[in-house]
Coordinates of C-alpha atoms in Angstrom, one line a residue:
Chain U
X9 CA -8.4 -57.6 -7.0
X10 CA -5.5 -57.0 -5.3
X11 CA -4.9 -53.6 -3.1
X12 CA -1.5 -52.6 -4.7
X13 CA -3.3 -52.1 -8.0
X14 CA -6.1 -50.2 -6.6
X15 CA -4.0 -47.7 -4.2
X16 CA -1.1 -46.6 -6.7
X17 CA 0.8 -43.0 -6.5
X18 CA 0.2 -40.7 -9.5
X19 CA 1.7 -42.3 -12.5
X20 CA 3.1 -39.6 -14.8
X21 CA 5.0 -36.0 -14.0
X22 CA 2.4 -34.4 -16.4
X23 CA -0.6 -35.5 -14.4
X24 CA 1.0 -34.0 -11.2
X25 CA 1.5 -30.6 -12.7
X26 CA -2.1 -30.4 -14.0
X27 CA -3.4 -31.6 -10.5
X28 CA -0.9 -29.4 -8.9
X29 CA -0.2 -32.2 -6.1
X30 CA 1.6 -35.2 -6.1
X31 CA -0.2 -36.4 -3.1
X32 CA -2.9 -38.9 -3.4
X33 CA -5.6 -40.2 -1.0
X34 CA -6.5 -37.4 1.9
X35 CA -4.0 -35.1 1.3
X36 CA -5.3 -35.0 -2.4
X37 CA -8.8 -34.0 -0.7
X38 CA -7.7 -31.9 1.4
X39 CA -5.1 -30.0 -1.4
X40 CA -8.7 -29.8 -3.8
X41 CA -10.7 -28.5 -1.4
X42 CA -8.2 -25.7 -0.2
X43 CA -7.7 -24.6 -3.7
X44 CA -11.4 -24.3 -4.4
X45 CA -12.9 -22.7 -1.5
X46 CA -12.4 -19.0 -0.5
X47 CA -9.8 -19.1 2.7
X48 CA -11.6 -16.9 5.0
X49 CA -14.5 -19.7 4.4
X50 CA -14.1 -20.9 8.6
X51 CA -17.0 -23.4 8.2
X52 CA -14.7 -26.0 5.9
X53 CA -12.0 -25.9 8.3
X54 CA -12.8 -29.1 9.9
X55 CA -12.1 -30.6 6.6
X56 CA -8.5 -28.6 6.2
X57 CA -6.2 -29.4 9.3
X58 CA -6.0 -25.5 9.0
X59 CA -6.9 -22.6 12.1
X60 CA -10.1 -21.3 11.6
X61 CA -9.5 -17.1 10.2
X62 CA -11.6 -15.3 12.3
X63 CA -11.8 -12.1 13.1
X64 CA -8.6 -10.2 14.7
X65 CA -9.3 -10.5 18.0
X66 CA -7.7 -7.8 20.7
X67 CA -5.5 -9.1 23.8
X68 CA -8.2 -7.3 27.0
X69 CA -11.6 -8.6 26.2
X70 CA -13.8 -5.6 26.5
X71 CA -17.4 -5.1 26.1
X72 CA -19.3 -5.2 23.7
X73 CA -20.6 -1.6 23.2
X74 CA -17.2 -0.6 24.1
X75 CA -16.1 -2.5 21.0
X76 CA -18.6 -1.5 18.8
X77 CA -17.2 2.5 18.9
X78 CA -13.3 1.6 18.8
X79 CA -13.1 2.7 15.2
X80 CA -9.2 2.4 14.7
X81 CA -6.7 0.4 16.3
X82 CA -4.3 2.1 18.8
X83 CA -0.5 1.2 18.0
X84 CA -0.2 -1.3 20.5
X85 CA -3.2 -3.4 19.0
X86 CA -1.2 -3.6 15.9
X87 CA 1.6 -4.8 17.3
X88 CA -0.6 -7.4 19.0
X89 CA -2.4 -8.4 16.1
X90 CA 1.0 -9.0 14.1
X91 CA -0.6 -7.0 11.2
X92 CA 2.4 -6.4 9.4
X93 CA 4.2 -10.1 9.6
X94 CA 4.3 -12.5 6.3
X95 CA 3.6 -16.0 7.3
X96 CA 6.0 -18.6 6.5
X97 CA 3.8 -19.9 3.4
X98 CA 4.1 -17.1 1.8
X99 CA 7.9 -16.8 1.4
X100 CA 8.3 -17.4 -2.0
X101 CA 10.5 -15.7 -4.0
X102 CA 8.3 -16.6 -7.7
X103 CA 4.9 -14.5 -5.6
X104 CA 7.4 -11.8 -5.7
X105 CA 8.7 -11.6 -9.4
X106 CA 5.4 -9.5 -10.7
X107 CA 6.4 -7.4 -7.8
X108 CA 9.5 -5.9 -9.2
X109 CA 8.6 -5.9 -12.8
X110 CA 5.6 -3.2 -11.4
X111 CA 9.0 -1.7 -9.6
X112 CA 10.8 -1.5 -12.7
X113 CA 7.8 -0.2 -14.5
X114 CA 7.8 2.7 -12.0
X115 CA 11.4 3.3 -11.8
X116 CA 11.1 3.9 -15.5
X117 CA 8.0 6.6 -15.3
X118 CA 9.9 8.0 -12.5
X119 CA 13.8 8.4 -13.9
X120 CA 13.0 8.5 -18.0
X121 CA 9.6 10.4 -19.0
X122 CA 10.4 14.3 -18.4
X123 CA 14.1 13.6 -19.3
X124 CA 16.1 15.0 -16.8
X125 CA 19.9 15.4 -15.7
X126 CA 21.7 12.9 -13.6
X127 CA 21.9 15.5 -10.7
X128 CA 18.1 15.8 -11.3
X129 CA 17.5 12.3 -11.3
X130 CA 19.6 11.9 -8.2
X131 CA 17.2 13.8 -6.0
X132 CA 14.7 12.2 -7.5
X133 CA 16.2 8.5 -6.3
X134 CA 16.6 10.2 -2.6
X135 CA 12.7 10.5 -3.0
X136 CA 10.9 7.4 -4.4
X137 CA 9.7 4.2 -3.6
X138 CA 12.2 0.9 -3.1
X139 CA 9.3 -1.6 -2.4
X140 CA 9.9 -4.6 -5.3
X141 CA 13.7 -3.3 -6.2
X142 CA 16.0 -6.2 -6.4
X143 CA 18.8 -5.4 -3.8
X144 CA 22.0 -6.8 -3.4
X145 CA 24.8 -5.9 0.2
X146 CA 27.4 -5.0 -1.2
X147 CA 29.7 -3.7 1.6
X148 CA 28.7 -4.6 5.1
X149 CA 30.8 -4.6 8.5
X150 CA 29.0 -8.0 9.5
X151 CA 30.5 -10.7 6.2
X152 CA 27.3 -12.3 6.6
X153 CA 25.1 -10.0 5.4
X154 CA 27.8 -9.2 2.0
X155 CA 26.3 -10.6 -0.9
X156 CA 22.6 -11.5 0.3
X157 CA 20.8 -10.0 -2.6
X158 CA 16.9 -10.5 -3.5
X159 CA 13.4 -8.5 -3.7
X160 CA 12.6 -5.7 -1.0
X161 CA 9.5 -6.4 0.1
X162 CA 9.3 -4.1 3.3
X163 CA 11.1 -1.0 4.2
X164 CA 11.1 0.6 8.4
X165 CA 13.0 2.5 10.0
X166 CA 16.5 0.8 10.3
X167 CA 16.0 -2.6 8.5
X168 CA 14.8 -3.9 4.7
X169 CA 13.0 -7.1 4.6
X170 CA 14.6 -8.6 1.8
X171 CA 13.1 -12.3 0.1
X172 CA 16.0 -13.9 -1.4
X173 CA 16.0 -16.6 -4.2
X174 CA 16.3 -19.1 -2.1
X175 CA 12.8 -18.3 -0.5
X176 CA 14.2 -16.6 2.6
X177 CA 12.8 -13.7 4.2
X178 CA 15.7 -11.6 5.9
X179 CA 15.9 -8.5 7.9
X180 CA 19.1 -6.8 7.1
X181 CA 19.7 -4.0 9.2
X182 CA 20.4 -0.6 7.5
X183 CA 22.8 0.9 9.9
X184 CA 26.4 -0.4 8.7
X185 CA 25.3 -1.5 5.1
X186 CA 26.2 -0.8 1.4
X187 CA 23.3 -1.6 -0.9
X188 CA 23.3 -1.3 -4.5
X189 CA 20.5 -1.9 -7.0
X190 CA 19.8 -1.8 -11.1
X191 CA 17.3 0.2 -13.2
X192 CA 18.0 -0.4 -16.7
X193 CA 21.5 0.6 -17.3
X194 CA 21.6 3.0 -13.5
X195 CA 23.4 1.4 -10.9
X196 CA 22.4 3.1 -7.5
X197 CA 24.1 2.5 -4.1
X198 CA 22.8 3.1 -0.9
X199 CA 24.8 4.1 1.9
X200 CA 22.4 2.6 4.7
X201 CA 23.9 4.4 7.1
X202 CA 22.1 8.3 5.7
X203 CA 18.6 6.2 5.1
X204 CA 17.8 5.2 8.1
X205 CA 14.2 7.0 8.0
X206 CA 10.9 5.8 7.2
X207 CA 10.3 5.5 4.0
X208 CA 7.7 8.1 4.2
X209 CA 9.8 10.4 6.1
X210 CA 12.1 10.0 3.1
X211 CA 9.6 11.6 0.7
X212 CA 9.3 14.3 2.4
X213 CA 12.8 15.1 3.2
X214 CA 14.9 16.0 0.2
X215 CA 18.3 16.7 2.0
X216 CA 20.2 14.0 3.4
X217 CA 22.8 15.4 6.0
X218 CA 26.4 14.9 5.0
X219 CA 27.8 12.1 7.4
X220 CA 31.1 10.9 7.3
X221 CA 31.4 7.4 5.5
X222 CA 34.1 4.8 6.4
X223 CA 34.9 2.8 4.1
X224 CA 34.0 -1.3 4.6
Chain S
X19 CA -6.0 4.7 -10.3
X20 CA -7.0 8.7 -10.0
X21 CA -5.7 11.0 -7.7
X22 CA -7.3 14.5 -7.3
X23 CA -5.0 17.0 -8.9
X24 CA -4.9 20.8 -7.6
X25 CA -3.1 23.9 -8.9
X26 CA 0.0 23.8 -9.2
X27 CA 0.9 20.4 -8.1
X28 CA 0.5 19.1 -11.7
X29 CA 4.2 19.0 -12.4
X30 CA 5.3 19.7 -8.5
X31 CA 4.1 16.5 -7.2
X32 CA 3.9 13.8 -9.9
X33 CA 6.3 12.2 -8.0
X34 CA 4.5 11.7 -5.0
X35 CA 1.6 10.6 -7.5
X36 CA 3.5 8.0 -9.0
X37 CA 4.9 6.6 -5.6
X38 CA 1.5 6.3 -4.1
X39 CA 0.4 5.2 -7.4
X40 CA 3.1 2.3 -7.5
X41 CA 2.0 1.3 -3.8
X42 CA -1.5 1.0 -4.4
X43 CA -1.1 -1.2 -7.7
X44 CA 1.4 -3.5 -5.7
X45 CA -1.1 -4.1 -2.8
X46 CA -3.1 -5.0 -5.8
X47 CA -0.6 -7.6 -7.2
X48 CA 0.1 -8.8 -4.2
X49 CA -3.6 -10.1 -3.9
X50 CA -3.8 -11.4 -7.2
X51 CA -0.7 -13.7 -6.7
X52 CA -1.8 -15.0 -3.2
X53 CA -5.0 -13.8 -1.6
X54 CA -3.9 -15.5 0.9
X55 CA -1.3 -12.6 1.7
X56 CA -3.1 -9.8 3.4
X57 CA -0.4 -8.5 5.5
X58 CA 2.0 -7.5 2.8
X59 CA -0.9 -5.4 1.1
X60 CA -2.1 -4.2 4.1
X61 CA 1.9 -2.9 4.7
X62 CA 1.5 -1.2 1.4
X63 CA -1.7 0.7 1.8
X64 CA -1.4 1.9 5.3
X65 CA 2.8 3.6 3.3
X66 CA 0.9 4.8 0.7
X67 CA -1.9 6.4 3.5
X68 CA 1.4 7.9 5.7
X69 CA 3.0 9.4 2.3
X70 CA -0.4 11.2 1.5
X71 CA -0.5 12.8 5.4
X72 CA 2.8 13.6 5.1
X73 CA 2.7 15.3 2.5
X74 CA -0.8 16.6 2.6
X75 CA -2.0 14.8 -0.5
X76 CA -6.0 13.8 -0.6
X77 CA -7.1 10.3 -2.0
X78 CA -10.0 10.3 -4.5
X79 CA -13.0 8.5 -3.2
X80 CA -12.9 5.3 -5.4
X81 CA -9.2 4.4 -3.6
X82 CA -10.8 5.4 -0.4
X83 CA -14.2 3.6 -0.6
X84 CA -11.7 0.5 -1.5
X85 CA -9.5 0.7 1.8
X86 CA -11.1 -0.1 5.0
X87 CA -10.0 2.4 7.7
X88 CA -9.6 0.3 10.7
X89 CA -6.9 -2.0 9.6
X90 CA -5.8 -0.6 6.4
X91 CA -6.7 -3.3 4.4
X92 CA -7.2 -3.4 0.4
X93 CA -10.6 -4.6 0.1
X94 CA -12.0 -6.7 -2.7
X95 CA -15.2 -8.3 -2.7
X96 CA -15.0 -12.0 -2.6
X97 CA -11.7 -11.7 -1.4
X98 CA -11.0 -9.6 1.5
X99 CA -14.3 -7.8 1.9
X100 CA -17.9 -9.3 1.6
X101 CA -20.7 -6.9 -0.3
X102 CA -24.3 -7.1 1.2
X103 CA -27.3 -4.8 0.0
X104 CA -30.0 -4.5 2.6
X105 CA -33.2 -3.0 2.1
X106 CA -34.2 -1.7 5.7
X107 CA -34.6 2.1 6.6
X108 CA -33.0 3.2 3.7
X109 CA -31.2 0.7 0.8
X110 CA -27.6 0.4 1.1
X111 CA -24.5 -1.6 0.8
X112 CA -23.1 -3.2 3.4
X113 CA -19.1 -3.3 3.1
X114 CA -17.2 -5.3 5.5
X115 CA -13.7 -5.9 6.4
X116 CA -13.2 -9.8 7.0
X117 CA -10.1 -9.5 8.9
X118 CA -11.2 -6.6 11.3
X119 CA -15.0 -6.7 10.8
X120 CA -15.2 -3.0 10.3
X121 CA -18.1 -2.1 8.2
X122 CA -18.6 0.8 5.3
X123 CA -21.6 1.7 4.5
X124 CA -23.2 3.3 0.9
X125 CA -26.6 5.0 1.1
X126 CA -27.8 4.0 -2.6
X127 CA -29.2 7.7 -3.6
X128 CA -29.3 8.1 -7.7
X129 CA -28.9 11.8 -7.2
X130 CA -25.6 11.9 -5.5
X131 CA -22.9 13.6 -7.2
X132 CA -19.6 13.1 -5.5
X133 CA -17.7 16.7 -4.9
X134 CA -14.6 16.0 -7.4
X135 CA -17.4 15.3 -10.0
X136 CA -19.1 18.5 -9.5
X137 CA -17.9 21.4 -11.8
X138 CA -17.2 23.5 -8.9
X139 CA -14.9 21.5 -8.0
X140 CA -12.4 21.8 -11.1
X141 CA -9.4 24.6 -10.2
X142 CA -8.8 27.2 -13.1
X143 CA -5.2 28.8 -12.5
X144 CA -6.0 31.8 -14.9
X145 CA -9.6 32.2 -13.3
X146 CA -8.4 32.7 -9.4
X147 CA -5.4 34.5 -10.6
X148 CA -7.6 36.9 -12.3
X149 CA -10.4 36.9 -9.3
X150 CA -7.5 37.4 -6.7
X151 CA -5.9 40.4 -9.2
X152 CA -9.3 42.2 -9.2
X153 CA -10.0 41.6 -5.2
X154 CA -6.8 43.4 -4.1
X155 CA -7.4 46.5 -6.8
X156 CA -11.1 47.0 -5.3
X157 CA -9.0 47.1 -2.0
X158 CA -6.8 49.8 -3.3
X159 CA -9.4 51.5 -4.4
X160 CA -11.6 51.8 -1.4
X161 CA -9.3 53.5 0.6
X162 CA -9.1 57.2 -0.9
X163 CA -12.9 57.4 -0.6
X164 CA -13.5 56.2 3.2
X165 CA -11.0 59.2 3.8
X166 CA -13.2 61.6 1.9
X167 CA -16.3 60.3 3.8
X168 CA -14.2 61.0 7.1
X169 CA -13.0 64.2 5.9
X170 CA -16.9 65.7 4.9
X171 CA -18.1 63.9 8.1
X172 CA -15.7 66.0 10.1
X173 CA -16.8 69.6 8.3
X174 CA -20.7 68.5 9.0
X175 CA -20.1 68.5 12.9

C-alpha cells in the first residue's frame, strides 16, 4: 500500500472543527491529550512539550519550617511570582466577550433599578466598577494610543490593560487620555487625567478634585 | 453570591455590594472560559478583597471558605483547588491551593452553626433603637436619686 494514502491531512473543514485541530500525527496527540487532562496534572507533561505547573516557588530558598509559617506573601513575592500577568495564550479577545455582557449586566443593576437622576447617576459612575467595559481613546496627546478601543480587563493606578479585537493586550497609560464608553443608550467619557487612583481608592472617594483640562 | 447585610447599609451600600458582587462573578467567568487563566481571576478577587477593607465591608463565609488567603486565588475543586477528607485525629477536609500550596482546613462537626446563621445574629433597627431609647432614660433617671442618697448620707454623719 502506498505511504501517501496512509499518511493524508484531515480531509474536510467539518471534521477539523469537531476535532478542534487541524493537525494530524503528534501534534493531534499531543492537542487530545491537553484538552482532556486537568493542566495542573505535572505527571503528563513529558507527553505535552509544556513546563511542568508546580507550585509558585519564592526567589531566597528558605527553610523549610520557615516556609511552613509564611502565611501570606509580602509584596515583593508578588511581584516575583508575576501573579497578576496574563500569559500570551490567553490573549484572546472571544475569552473576553462573556466578560462584558456580565459588565453590562452590572452597569444596568447599577444605573437603571432605583431610577435615579442623571446627576445621581453621575456619582454613581465616579464609583463603580470598569472591569469588562468596552473602551475606546478617544482624545490622547500620543496619536497612537487615539482610537485603540477593546475590553478592560485590568485597572491600576495610572494604566488600563485593554484587549483589543485584534487579540492584543495593551497598557494605555491614563495620565493624558480621553476615554469614552457605552451602556445602553449613556455615553460616558473619562478624563484620565482625574482617575488616576486605584480602582478601589475610587470607591471610596466620591469627590474628584476639579483639575484644569486642556483640550487634545 | 450573599453578602452579610447590617443596619442601615441596606440602601447605603448596595453599590459597593453590586461592585464586589460583579467582581466575584467575573473571577468566576473567567474560569469557566479558560481554567487555564488564573491570574486574571486571581486580579479580581484580591480588588474585590481591597474594596471590602476599604470600605469596611465583611465577606460571608461561603465567598471566604472559596478564596484561599495566601494568593488570593478563586478556588474550585478540580480546578484550582484539590478536596481531600482525612480521617486522623479529628475528620476534616483538606482544602488546598494548587498554585500556592496553602491549605484550608474544615473540622467536619454536625453541630456547627455558622454565626450569620444564628438568630442572634440578625440586626432589628426598631429593636436597638428601642433598647438604646430605654438605656439613656434609666440614665436620666438615676441621677436625682444618687443625690438624695448623698444628701441623707451627709445629715446621718
Amino acid at each position: 500500500m502506498e505511504t501517501s494514502l496512509l499518511y493524508r491531512n484531515l480531509p474536510s473543514e467539518k471534521l477539523v472543527q469537531e476535532l478542534g485541530t487541524d493537525k494530524d500525527g503528534e501534534e493531534y496527540i499531543q492537542h487530545f491529550i491537553q484538552q482532556r487532562i486537568p493542566h495542573h496534572e505535572a505527571r503528563f507533561g513529558q507527553y505535552l512539550n509544556i513546563e511542568k505547573t508546580g507550585r509558585k516557588k519564592l526567589r531566597t530558598p528558605r527553610k523549610a519550617a520557615n516556609l511552613r509559617k509564611k502565611q501570606v506573601l509580602s509584596a515583593a513575592d508578588k511581584k516575583q511570582l508575576k501573579l497578576f500577568d496574563i500569559p500570551e495564550d490567553q490573549q484572546k479577545y472571544k475569552l473576553y466577550e462573556p466578560l462584558h455582557h456580565l459588565w453590562l449586566a452590572y452597569m444596568r443593576d447599577c444605573l437603571r433599578i432605583p431610577p435615579i437622576s442623571a446627576q445621581a447617576q453621575g456619582i454613581k459612575l465616579l464609583k463603580c466598577d470598569l472591569h469588562g467595559s468596552f473602551m475606546k481613546v478617544t482624545k490622547s496627546t500620543c496619536p497612537t494610543y487615539i482610537g485603540m478601543c477593546g475590553i478592560l480587563l485590568q485597572e491600576t493606578k495610572n494604566t488600563f490593560k485593554i484587549i483589543t479585537q485584534t487579540d492584543q493586550l495593551k497598557t494605555v497609560p491614563k495620565a493624558n487620555c480621553e476615554f469614552t464608553f457605552v451602556v445602553d443608550e449613556l455615553v460616558v467619557t473619562i478624563h484620565g487625567k482625574h482617575f488616576r487612583l486605584k480602582s478601589s481608592e475610587r470607591a471610596l472617594k466620591g469627590k474628584i478634585k476639579d483639575k484644569i483640562t486642556i483640550d487634545m | 453570591m450573599k453578602k452579610k447585610v447590617q443596619k442601615t447599609f441596606l440602601n447605603q451600600n448596595r453599590d459597593i455590594h453590586l461592585r464586589m458582587n460583579h467582581l466575584f462573578q467575573m473571577a468566576h467567568q473567567v474560569l469557566l472560559s479558560k481554567p487555564e487563566n488564573k491570574n486574571l481571576a486571581r486580579f479580581y478577587i484580591s480588588m474585590m478583597k481591597r474594596i471590602a477593607t476599604r470600605l469596611v465591608m465583611k465577606l460571608h463565609p461561603s465567598i471566604k471558605r472559596a478564596i484561599c488567603k495566601k494568593c488570593d486565588m478563586l478556588l474550585i475543586p478540580g480546578i484550582t483547588a484539590t478536596v481531600r477528607i482525612k480521617a486522623h485525629r479529628q475528620k476534616h477536609k483538606v482544602v488546598q491551593c494548587v498554585e500556592c500550596g496553602k491549605v484550608k482546613r474544615f473540622v467536619y462537626n454536625p453541630n456547627h452553626i455558622l454565626w450569620v446563621d444564628k438568630p442572634e445574629a440578625v440586626y432589628h433597627p426598631q429593636e436597638m433603637e428601642d433598647k438604646r431609647v430605654a438605656k439613656s432614660m434609666q440614665e436620666t433617671q438615676g441621677k436625682p436619686s444618687k443625690e438624695t442618697d448623698k444628701a441623707s448620707s451627709s445629715k446621718v454623719t
